Tab-separated table of C-alpha atoms in Angstrom:
chain	number	residue	atom	x	y	z
A	1	MET	CA	-28.775	15.015	23.375
A	2	ASN	CA	-25.546	13.457	25.044
A	3	ILE	CA	-23.445	11.176	23.994
A	4	LEU	CA	-24.546	9.033	26.550
A	5	GLN	CA	-28.169	9.472	25.817
A	6	ASN	CA	-27.780	9.079	22.006
A	7	ILE	CA	-25.864	5.462	22.971
A	8	SER	CA	-28.621	4.542	26.075
A	9	ASN	CA	-31.146	4.954	23.437
A	10	GLY	CA	-30.028	3.056	21.237
A	11	ILE	CA	-29.144	0.178	23.599
A	12	LYS	CA	-33.089	0.282	24.458
A	13	SER	CA	-34.447	-0.061	20.652
A	14	ASN	CA	-31.863	-2.918	20.086
A	15	LEU	CA	-31.878	-5.002	23.502
A	16	GLU	CA	-33.278	-8.306	22.182
A	17	ILE	CA	-28.829	-8.405	20.797
A	18	PHE	CA	-28.330	-8.772	23.210
A	19	SER	CA	-30.385	-11.610	24.607
A	20	PHE	CA	-29.410	-14.692	24.234
A	21	GLU	CA	-32.367	-16.826	25.125
A	22	ASP	CA	-32.807	-18.507	21.446
A	23	GLY	CA	-29.666	-20.310	22.692
A	24	ILE	CA	-26.807	-19.940	24.269
A	25	THR	CA	-24.041	-18.691	22.067
A	26	GLU	CA	-20.341	-17.955	22.571
A	27	ASP	CA	-21.008	-14.808	20.071
A	28	ARG	CA	-24.279	-13.992	22.681
A	29	TYR	CA	-22.625	-14.269	25.413
A	30	LYS	CA	-19.786	-12.103	24.042
A	31	LYS	CA	-22.000	-9.148	22.808
A	32	PHE	CA	-23.993	-9.292	26.880
A	33	ALA	CA	-20.098	-9.069	28.545
A	34	GLU	CA	-19.830	-5.824	26.295
A	35	LEU	CA	-23.600	-4.589	27.664
A	36	SER	CA	-22.409	-4.953	30.864
A	37	ILE	CA	-19.163	-3.833	30.999
A	38	PHE	CA	-20.048	-0.657	29.559
A	39	PHE	CA	-23.605	-0.272	31.793
A	40	SER	CA	-21.375	-0.758	34.440
A	41	TYR	CA	-18.724	2.495	33.917
A	42	CYS	CA	-21.312	4.009	31.976
A	43	SER	CA	-24.837	3.924	33.862
A	44	SER	CA	-25.979	7.492	35.119
A	45	ASP	CA	-27.865	10.375	35.140
A	46	HIS	CA	-27.022	11.130	31.769
A	47	PHE	CA	-28.611	8.117	30.443
A	48	GLY	CA	-31.410	10.168	30.191
A	49	GLU	CA	-35.303	9.131	31.726
A	50	ASP	CA	-36.238	5.523	31.998
A	51	ASN	CA	-32.553	4.507	30.418
A	52	ASN	CA	-30.367	3.300	33.121
A	53	ASP	CA	-33.293	1.319	34.621
A	54	ILE	CA	-34.567	-0.187	31.207
A	55	ILE	CA	-31.039	-1.546	30.800
A	56	LYS	CA	-30.735	-2.014	33.617
A	57	ASN	CA	-32.953	-4.163	34.675
A	58	PHE	CA	-32.755	-6.318	31.372
A	59	LEU	CA	-29.268	-7.056	32.689
A	60	LEU	CA	-29.934	-8.725	35.660
A	61	GLU	CA	-33.483	-10.499	34.489
A	62	LYS	CA	-31.152	-12.190	31.300
A	63	ILE	CA	-28.114	-13.192	33.788
A	64	LYS	CA	-30.419	-14.467	36.513
A	65	LYS	CA	-32.530	-17.001	34.370
A	66	ILE	CA	-28.380	-18.700	33.481
A	67	PRO	CA	-28.498	-22.291	34.836
A	68	ALA	CA	-24.942	-23.917	36.750
A	69	ASP	CA	-24.829	-26.042	34.030
A	70	ASP	CA	-24.204	-23.301	31.513
A	71	ILE	CA	-21.622	-21.796	33.907
A	72	PHE	CA	-19.342	-25.177	34.172
A	73	LYS	CA	-20.057	-26.486	30.660
A	74	ASN	CA	-16.599	-25.556	29.470
A	75	PRO	CA	-13.595	-23.382	30.337
A	76	TYR	CA	-13.842	-20.852	27.441
A	77	MET	CA	-17.694	-21.214	27.848
A	78	VAL	CA	-17.232	-20.267	31.479
A	79	PHE	CA	-15.268	-16.561	30.814
A	80	HIS	CA	-17.687	-15.333	28.540
A	81	ILE	CA	-20.542	-16.381	30.933
A	82	ALA	CA	-18.640	-14.730	34.134
A	83	MET	CA	-16.984	-11.845	32.997
A	84	PRO	CA	-21.304	-9.960	32.909
A	85	TYR	CA	-21.574	-10.040	36.420
A	86	VAL	CA	-18.552	-9.324	37.698
A	87	PHE	CA	-19.321	-6.633	36.260
A	88	LEU	CA	-23.024	-7.005	37.695
A	89	ARG	CA	-23.348	-7.767	40.527
A	90	LYS	CA	-22.299	-3.905	42.232
A	91	PHE	CA	-25.982	-3.873	41.651
A	92	GLU	CA	-27.576	-6.738	42.331
A	93	LYS	CA	-25.519	-10.095	44.060
A	94	ILE	CA	-26.750	-13.237	42.788
A	95	ASP	CA	-25.955	-16.330	45.223
A	96	LEU	CA	-25.472	-18.595	42.095
A	97	PHE	CA	-22.657	-16.554	40.288
A	98	GLU	CA	-21.346	-15.716	44.306
A	99	SER	CA	-21.147	-19.546	44.217
A	100	SER	CA	-20.259	-20.575	40.959
A	101	LEU	CA	-17.057	-18.151	40.775
A	102	LYS	CA	-15.287	-19.248	43.506
A	103	ILE	CA	-15.173	-23.204	42.447
A	104	MET	CA	-13.890	-21.816	39.198
A	105	PHE	CA	-10.727	-20.020	41.280
A	106	LYS	CA	-10.424	-22.879	43.004
A	107	ASN	CA	-10.446	-25.501	40.761
A	108	ASN	CA	-8.767	-22.359	38.002
A	109	MET	CA	-10.834	-22.972	34.862
A	110	PHE	CA	-9.743	-21.743	32.663
A	111	SER	CA	-7.772	-22.680	29.360
A	112	PHE	CA	-4.432	-21.006	29.627
A	113	GLU	CA	-3.990	-22.046	26.111
A	114	VAL	CA	-5.670	-18.461	25.011
A	115	PRO	CA	-2.886	-15.177	24.172
A	116	PRO	CA	-1.813	-13.967	27.908
A	117	HIS	CA	-3.700	-10.952	27.644
A	118	ARG	CA	-6.916	-13.243	27.905
A	119	GLN	CA	-5.565	-14.705	29.979
A	120	MET	CA	-4.944	-11.344	32.322
A	121	GLU	CA	-8.972	-11.217	32.091
A	122	TRP	CA	-9.085	-13.922	35.361
A	123	SER	CA	-6.572	-11.789	37.725
A	124	PHE	CA	-8.553	-8.945	36.532
A	125	ILE	CA	-12.067	-10.548	37.742
A	126	LYS	CA	-9.970	-11.362	41.176
A	127	ASN	CA	-9.318	-7.701	41.860
A	128	LYS	CA	-12.884	-6.651	40.825
A	129	MET	CA	-14.615	-9.618	43.077
A	130	GLY	CA	-12.158	-8.641	45.759
A	131	LEU	CA	-9.980	-11.815	46.240
A	132	GLN	CA	-6.726	-10.216	45.277
A	133	ASN	CA	-5.475	-6.198	45.609
A	134	LYS	CA	-2.013	-7.682	43.599
A	135	PHE	CA	-1.862	-7.540	39.901
A	136	LYS	CA	0.933	-9.572	38.249
A	137	LEU	CA	1.703	-9.163	34.598
A	138	CYS	CA	1.917	-12.311	32.843
A	139	ASN	CA	4.647	-13.687	31.128
A	140	PRO	CA	5.092	-13.496	28.327
A	141	SER	CA	2.838	-10.679	27.804
A	142	ILE	CA	2.679	-8.297	25.284
A	143	LEU	CA	3.744	-4.750	27.498
A	144	THR	CA	6.851	-7.216	28.693
A	145	GLN	CA	8.121	-6.594	25.155
A	146	ASN	CA	10.383	-4.735	22.922
A	147	ILE	CA	7.379	-3.790	21.003
A	148	TYR	CA	8.281	-2.543	16.876
A	149	VAL	CA	5.257	0.605	16.638
A	150	SER	CA	6.202	1.210	13.630
A	151	SER	CA	5.195	-2.596	12.642
A	152	VAL	CA	1.955	-2.862	15.469
A	153	ASN	CA	-1.277	-4.582	13.438
A	154	ARG	CA	-4.785	-4.546	14.655
A	155	GLU	CA	-4.457	-7.498	16.281
A	156	ILE	CA	-1.160	-6.312	18.554
A	157	ALA	CA	-2.797	-3.073	19.204
A	158	TYR	CA	-5.831	-4.958	20.576
A	159	ALA	CA	-3.671	-7.204	22.833
A	160	ILE	CA	-2.130	-3.920	24.066
A	161	SER	CA	-4.891	-1.879	24.454
A	162	HIS	CA	-6.856	-5.073	26.529
A	163	SER	CA	-3.926	-5.374	28.571
A	164	LEU	CA	-4.028	-1.907	30.041
A	165	PHE	CA	-7.356	-1.760	30.126
A	166	TYR	CA	-7.209	-4.663	32.939
A	167	ILE	CA	-4.488	-3.349	34.688
A	168	THR	CA	-6.324	0.309	34.739
A	169	ASP	CA	-10.225	-0.651	35.950
A	170	PHE	CA	-10.847	-0.036	31.971
A	171	GLY	CA	-8.990	3.709	31.758
A	172	VAL	CA	-10.513	4.530	35.910
A	173	CYS	CA	-7.386	3.788	37.624
A	174	PRO	CA	-3.552	4.948	36.373
A	175	PRO	CA	-1.821	2.301	35.013
A	176	PRO	CA	1.261	1.228	37.766
A	177	ASP	CA	4.665	2.677	37.155
A	178	ASN	CA	6.878	0.116	39.110
A	179	LEU	CA	5.319	-1.710	36.537
A	180	LEU	CA	5.566	0.581	32.770
A	181	ASN	CA	7.981	3.391	31.964
A	182	ILE	CA	4.653	5.963	31.468
A	183	GLU	CA	6.431	8.551	29.749
A	184	LYS	CA	7.828	5.332	26.785
A	185	LEU	CA	3.987	4.173	26.901
A	186	LYS	CA	2.550	7.471	26.009
A	187	PHE	CA	4.546	8.284	23.344
A	188	GLN	CA	4.197	4.379	21.630
A	189	LEU	CA	0.235	4.663	22.063
A	190	GLU	CA	0.656	8.507	20.939
A	191	CYS	CA	2.295	7.019	17.920
A	192	MET	CA	-0.391	4.231	17.700
A	193	ILE	CA	-3.043	6.528	18.019
A	194	VAL	CA	-2.340	8.597	14.467
A	195	LYS	CA	-1.864	5.738	12.269
A	196	PHE	CA	-5.060	3.969	13.248
A	197	TYR	CA	-6.630	7.578	12.598
A	198	LYS	CA	-4.387	7.583	8.890
A	199	GLU	CA	-6.131	4.184	8.745
A	200	ASN	CA	-9.748	4.958	9.275
A	201	ASP	CA	-9.512	2.128	12.419
A	202	LEU	CA	-12.041	4.099	14.517
A	203	ASP	CA	-12.653	1.113	17.149
A	204	VAL	CA	-8.947	0.602	17.860
A	205	VAL	CA	-8.366	5.108	17.846
A	206	LEU	CA	-10.550	4.615	20.487
A	207	GLU	CA	-9.819	1.898	22.546
A	208	LEU	CA	-6.165	3.497	22.376
A	209	SER	CA	-7.754	6.496	23.853
A	210	VAL	CA	-9.543	5.442	27.135
A	211	ASN	CA	-5.291	3.823	27.268
A	212	TYR	CA	-3.853	7.066	26.940
A	213	PHE	CA	-6.115	9.110	29.051
A	214	SER	CA	-5.743	6.900	32.355
A	215	LEU	CA	-2.042	8.254	32.552
A	216	ILE	CA	-3.620	12.114	32.962
A	217	THR	CA	-2.435	11.823	36.253
A	218	LEU	CA	1.070	10.436	35.743
A	219	THR	CA	2.548	12.288	33.560
A	220	GLU	CA	1.363	15.832	30.700
A	221	LEU	CA	-0.964	14.593	28.060
A	222	ASN	CA	-1.260	16.117	24.715
A	223	PHE	CA	-5.077	16.993	24.367
A	224	LYS	CA	-4.883	17.076	20.783
A	225	ILE	CA	-5.430	13.361	20.376
A	226	LEU	CA	-9.341	14.207	21.511
A	227	ASN	CA	-9.160	15.976	18.530
A	228	ILE	CA	-8.057	13.204	15.908
A	229	VAL	CA	-10.623	10.604	18.491
A	230	ASP	CA	-13.396	13.138	17.239
A	231	ASP	CA	-12.765	13.899	13.962
A	232	CYS	CA	-12.503	9.780	13.299
A	233	ILE	CA	-15.659	10.096	14.292
A	234	THR	CA	-17.748	12.676	13.227
A	235	LYS	CA	-16.339	12.038	9.571
A	236	ASN	CA	-17.089	8.465	9.238
A	237	SER	CA	-20.980	9.586	10.348
A	238	PHE	CA	-20.152	7.410	12.942
A	239	LEU	CA	-22.937	9.385	15.736
A	240	GLU	CA	-26.254	8.964	14.380
A	241	ASN	CA	-30.068	10.221	15.773
A	242	LYS	CA	-31.939	6.828	15.172
A	243	TYR	CA	-29.915	3.357	15.047
A	244	PHE	CA	-31.858	0.386	12.941
A	245	GLU	CA	-30.606	-2.826	14.386
A	246	LYS	CA	-28.492	-4.104	11.202
A	247	VAL	CA	-26.642	-0.408	11.778
A	248	PHE	CA	-26.304	-0.794	15.829
A	249	ILE	CA	-25.687	-4.832	15.514
A	250	LYS	CA	-22.026	-3.343	13.723
A	251	LYS	CA	-21.703	-0.217	15.248
A	252	TYR	CA	-22.137	-1.480	19.376
A	253	HIS	CA	-18.580	-2.591	20.037
A	254	SER	CA	-17.327	1.282	19.143
A	255	LEU	CA	-20.172	2.741	20.671
A	256	PHE	CA	-20.268	1.549	23.576
A	257	VAL	CA	-15.740	2.123	23.571
A	258	ILE	CA	-17.096	5.983	23.353
A	259	GLY	CA	-19.343	6.335	25.925
A	260	ILE	CA	-16.381	4.593	28.129
A	261	LEU	CA	-13.921	7.638	27.094
A	262	PHE	CA	-17.051	10.252	27.283
A	263	SER	CA	-17.605	8.776	31.240
A	264	GLN	CA	-13.775	9.141	31.852
A	265	LEU	CA	-13.089	12.221	30.582
A	266	ASN	CA	-15.986	13.657	32.336
A	267	ASN	CA	-14.470	11.869	35.738
A	268	HIS	CA	-11.413	13.883	35.072
A	269	LEU	CA	-12.856	17.044	35.039
A	270	ASN	CA	-14.488	16.541	38.361
A	271	ASN	CA	-10.441	15.127	39.993
A	272	SER	CA	-9.646	16.724	42.366
A	273	SER	CA	-5.975	15.677	42.078
A	274	LEU	CA	-5.271	17.261	38.708
A	275	SER	CA	-4.745	20.938	38.695
A	276	ILE	CA	-6.947	23.404	37.857
A	277	ASP	CA	-5.315	24.243	34.221
A	278	VAL	CA	-5.351	20.498	33.473
A	279	ARG	CA	-9.024	20.563	34.247
A	280	LYS	CA	-9.701	23.459	32.424
A	281	LYS	CA	-7.604	22.734	29.150
A	282	LEU	CA	-9.185	19.430	29.036
A	283	GLU	CA	-12.514	21.615	29.474
A	284	GLU	CA	-11.725	23.471	26.242
A	285	THR	CA	-10.863	20.823	24.507
A	286	LEU	CA	-13.739	18.778	24.763
A	287	ALA	CA	-16.039	22.146	23.860
A	288	SER	CA	-14.975	21.336	20.687
A	289	THR	CA	-15.466	17.771	20.007
A	290	VAL	CA	-18.365	15.295	20.560
A	291	PHE	CA	-17.435	14.979	24.037
A	292	SER	CA	-18.995	18.585	24.687
A	293	GLY	CA	-21.734	17.549	25.927
A	294	ASN	CA	-24.497	19.618	23.810
A	295	LYS	CA	-24.121	18.021	19.735
A	296	ILE	CA	-23.912	14.922	19.382
A	297	GLN	CA	-22.509	15.305	15.475
A	298	LYS	CA	-20.697	18.952	14.977
A	299	GLU	CA	-22.479	20.946	12.542
A	300	LYS	CA	-19.516	21.538	9.797
A	301	VAL	CA	-17.159	18.584	9.922
A	302	LYS	CA	-13.573	20.565	9.708
A	303	LYS	CA	-10.993	18.571	7.607
A	304	LEU	CA	-8.070	18.306	10.665
A	305	ASP	CA	-4.807	19.365	10.094
A	306	LEU	CA	-2.075	17.097	11.836
A	307	GLY	CA	0.789	18.112	9.376
A	308	ASN	CA	2.630	19.595	11.762
A	309	SER	CA	1.084	17.935	14.958
A	310	LYS	CA	4.058	16.235	17.152
A	311	GLU	CA	2.822	12.617	17.393
A	312	PHE	CA	1.736	13.190	13.505
A	313	LEU	CA	5.830	14.190	13.091
A	314	ALA	CA	7.125	10.956	15.039
A	315	TRP	CA	4.860	8.723	13.476
A	316	GLU	CA	6.196	9.978	9.935
A	317	ALA	CA	10.272	9.843	11.187
A	318	LEU	CA	9.235	6.298	12.415
A	319	LEU	CA	7.871	5.354	9.011
A	320	GLN	CA	10.696	6.728	6.988
A	321	LEU	CA	13.381	5.402	8.559
A	322	LYS	CA	12.077	1.877	9.181
A	323	ASN	CA	12.685	1.604	5.584
A	324	LYS	CA	16.236	0.642	3.892
A	325	GLU	CA	16.666	3.550	2.077
A	326	MET	CA	16.950	5.776	5.545
A	327	ASN	CA	15.088	9.094	4.897
A	328	LYS	CA	16.375	11.279	6.907
A	329	GLU	CA	13.665	14.507	6.017
A	330	VAL	CA	10.954	14.585	8.759
A	331	TYR	CA	12.556	13.200	11.470
A	332	THR	CA	15.158	16.340	10.671
A	333	GLU	CA	11.413	18.902	11.244
A	334	TYR	CA	11.034	17.126	14.312
A	335	VAL	CA	14.315	17.358	16.239
A	336	ASP	CA	14.309	21.124	14.798
A	337	CYS	CA	9.899	21.656	15.661
A	338	PHE	CA	10.611	19.744	18.904
A	339	GLY	CA	13.811	19.178	19.851
A	340	VAL	CA	15.106	15.049	20.573
A	341	ASN	CA	12.413	12.907	21.766
A	342	TYR	CA	14.307	9.711	23.734
A	343	PHE	CA	11.787	7.199	22.970
A	344	LEU	CA	11.559	8.062	19.585
A	345	GLU	CA	16.018	7.982	18.848
A	346	LEU	CA	15.058	4.158	20.940
A	347	GLU	CA	12.144	3.038	18.399
A	348	ILE	CA	14.209	4.497	15.442
A	349	ILE	CA	16.834	2.418	16.680
A	350	SER	CA	15.369	-0.640	17.477
A	351	ASN	CA	13.906	-0.328	13.679
A	352	LEU	CA	17.768	0.501	12.298
A	353	LYS	CA	19.953	-2.034	14.103
A	354	LEU	CA	16.824	-4.575	12.648
A	355	LEU	CA	17.438	-3.207	9.256
A	356	LYS	CA	21.306	-3.344	9.687
A	357	ASN	CA	20.592	-7.731	10.689
A	358	ARG	CA	18.843	-8.058	7.438
A	359	ASN	CA	21.615	-6.445	5.261
A	360	GLU	CA	23.988	-9.001	7.596
A	361	ASN	CA	22.208	-12.097	6.343
A	362	SER	CA	21.484	-10.499	2.649
A	363	LEU	CA	17.882	-10.698	3.302
A	364	LEU	CA	18.204	-6.094	2.946
A	365	TRP	CA	18.876	-6.358	-1.366
A	366	ASP	CA	16.938	-9.168	-2.537
A	367	ARG	CA	14.603	-7.120	-5.326
A	368	GLU	CA	17.187	-5.439	-5.923
A	369	LEU	CA	20.638	-7.249	-6.841
A	370	GLU	CA	17.683	-9.709	-8.906
A	371	TYR	CA	16.961	-6.235	-10.922
A	372	PHE	CA	19.659	-5.216	-11.799
A	373	LYS	CA	21.704	-9.173	-11.829
A	374	LEU	CA	24.929	-8.088	-9.896
A	375	ASP	CA	27.379	-10.288	-9.942
A	376	LYS	CA	28.704	-11.850	-6.738
A	377	LYS	CA	31.917	-9.251	-5.912
A	378	SER	CA	28.997	-5.383	-6.615
A	379	LYS	CA	26.666	-7.561	-4.617
A	380	LYS	CA	29.664	-7.998	-1.715
A	381	LEU	CA	30.604	-4.145	-1.942
A	382	LEU	CA	27.205	-2.686	-2.045
A	383	ILE	CA	25.769	-4.983	1.158
A	384	LYS	CA	29.809	-3.701	3.237
A	385	GLU	CA	28.938	0.033	2.157
A	386	TYR	CA	25.277	-0.272	3.674
A	387	GLN	CA	26.806	-1.060	7.032
A	388	ASN	CA	28.928	0.623	7.072
A	389	LYS	CA	26.278	3.808	6.382
A	390	ILE	CA	23.929	1.827	8.500
A	391	GLU	CA	26.351	1.467	11.519
A	392	LEU	CA	27.530	5.240	11.152
A	393	GLU	CA	23.595	5.792	11.333
A	394	ILE	CA	23.016	3.786	14.585
A	395	LYS	CA	25.778	5.488	16.016
A	396	PHE	CA	24.602	8.765	15.818
A	397	HIS	CA	21.406	8.064	17.225
A	398	GLU	CA	22.593	6.286	20.120
A	399	ASN	CA	24.508	9.584	21.091
A	400	MET	CA	21.524	11.527	20.767
A	401	CYS	CA	20.376	9.185	23.811
A	402	LYS	CA	23.118	7.631	26.108
A	403	ASP	CA	21.289	5.513	28.391
A	404	GLU	CA	21.808	2.260	29.672
A	405	PHE	CA	18.259	1.186	29.248
A	406	ILE	CA	18.064	1.331	25.139
A	407	GLU	CA	17.051	-2.639	24.850
A	408	ASN	CA	14.787	-2.486	27.624
A	409	PRO	CA	11.089	-2.922	26.699
A	410	ILE	CA	8.050	-0.858	28.474
A	411	THR	CA	7.870	-2.559	31.873
A	412	ILE	CA	10.656	-1.882	33.969
A	413	LYS	CA	10.372	-4.841	36.747
A	414	THR	CA	8.606	-7.663	35.274
A	415	ASN	CA	7.926	-9.835	37.729
A	416	SER	CA	7.184	-7.199	39.894
A	417	TYR	CA	3.214	-6.744	41.880
A	418	ALA	CA	1.503	-3.650	41.737
A	419	GLU	CA	-1.579	-3.064	43.853
A	420	ILE	CA	-4.627	-2.074	41.944
A	421	MET	CA	-7.289	-0.276	43.399
A	422	VAL	CA	-10.109	-1.007	41.280
A	423	GLY	CA	-13.907	-1.100	41.981
A	424	ASN	CA	-15.513	-3.788	43.652
């Protein structure tokens, strides 16, 4: 049994979780929308006997029961009702929704008080509807900012992953390389995947991995990222042979992302624009993971050793040089093993400049000053000595990567449009 059949079996056994006949709520529509998105990208023969038709018929039957009054109930709810239809219309177009969406677009029925990555959903919907073929990043957008990778939390990670979903058609297409610095994005995604793997946050690891593998036609990727994903799934015994309702409610979102990643990877295996060597390497890596199509859980869960991996050392170097002690032990090991990484240097410089600004404003040593009861003169001396030290450190790293774009965020041209090809 492959992953998609495993997930579709779980859906079929728990379809009522995604129903909203007992009353319209935002949460119920959200679940329904997520199932629609998953089904749109993952429906195939891999679902197993009858599962494909049963799930498709369920989705179409439910969405046809939504009355016009509910579609126009309020702007935020409109988004949740509109979203699933945009993904289901490739199976069957429904006049009520086609007409309603035209009115919604004409009257711009969407609250712009939500975060920018949520606003991007409207542009994405227009792309899916075939109403536009150009996509503009919101300004501000998380992708137009200089991201401090070592400080990214779960909320910011979701903002990044969802923004990338909308400009890559949930990983089906590569992101526009005239808008984004692809190599920098690749490095940041690798660091974040390691970070959330170490925090055992499977959902974020999965979403960022879909983003990561959307880059496969643009740059050389490290397929060992799949071993990280695989280990995160298996060490939590996340996939099960049978999903009872309480378990499925907790797991369904991550299961859907696993399914989308599985479909994305399988599409890459059949992508003739990728070299035979790349596809063979991907296939060999997949064979040792839950994505092999032959097994749901590995028989023996072997502890993943990340200690000397490039991504792990980069992340640990960032963490060490984020702190005021400026420990360079891991950084030195990284450079000795892999050479200078321009994007690692940029991240380090950003962190060092932040430390410098804190030191200049006496916001770096407050606890130590309080503990040691230093007088005013000693305090000034400590700040001055550290300032000299950190300026030398900044200069060292700037010399390692002299370039005019040191301060640039991930975007190259904030106001540029990009052609986005999405499936209508």
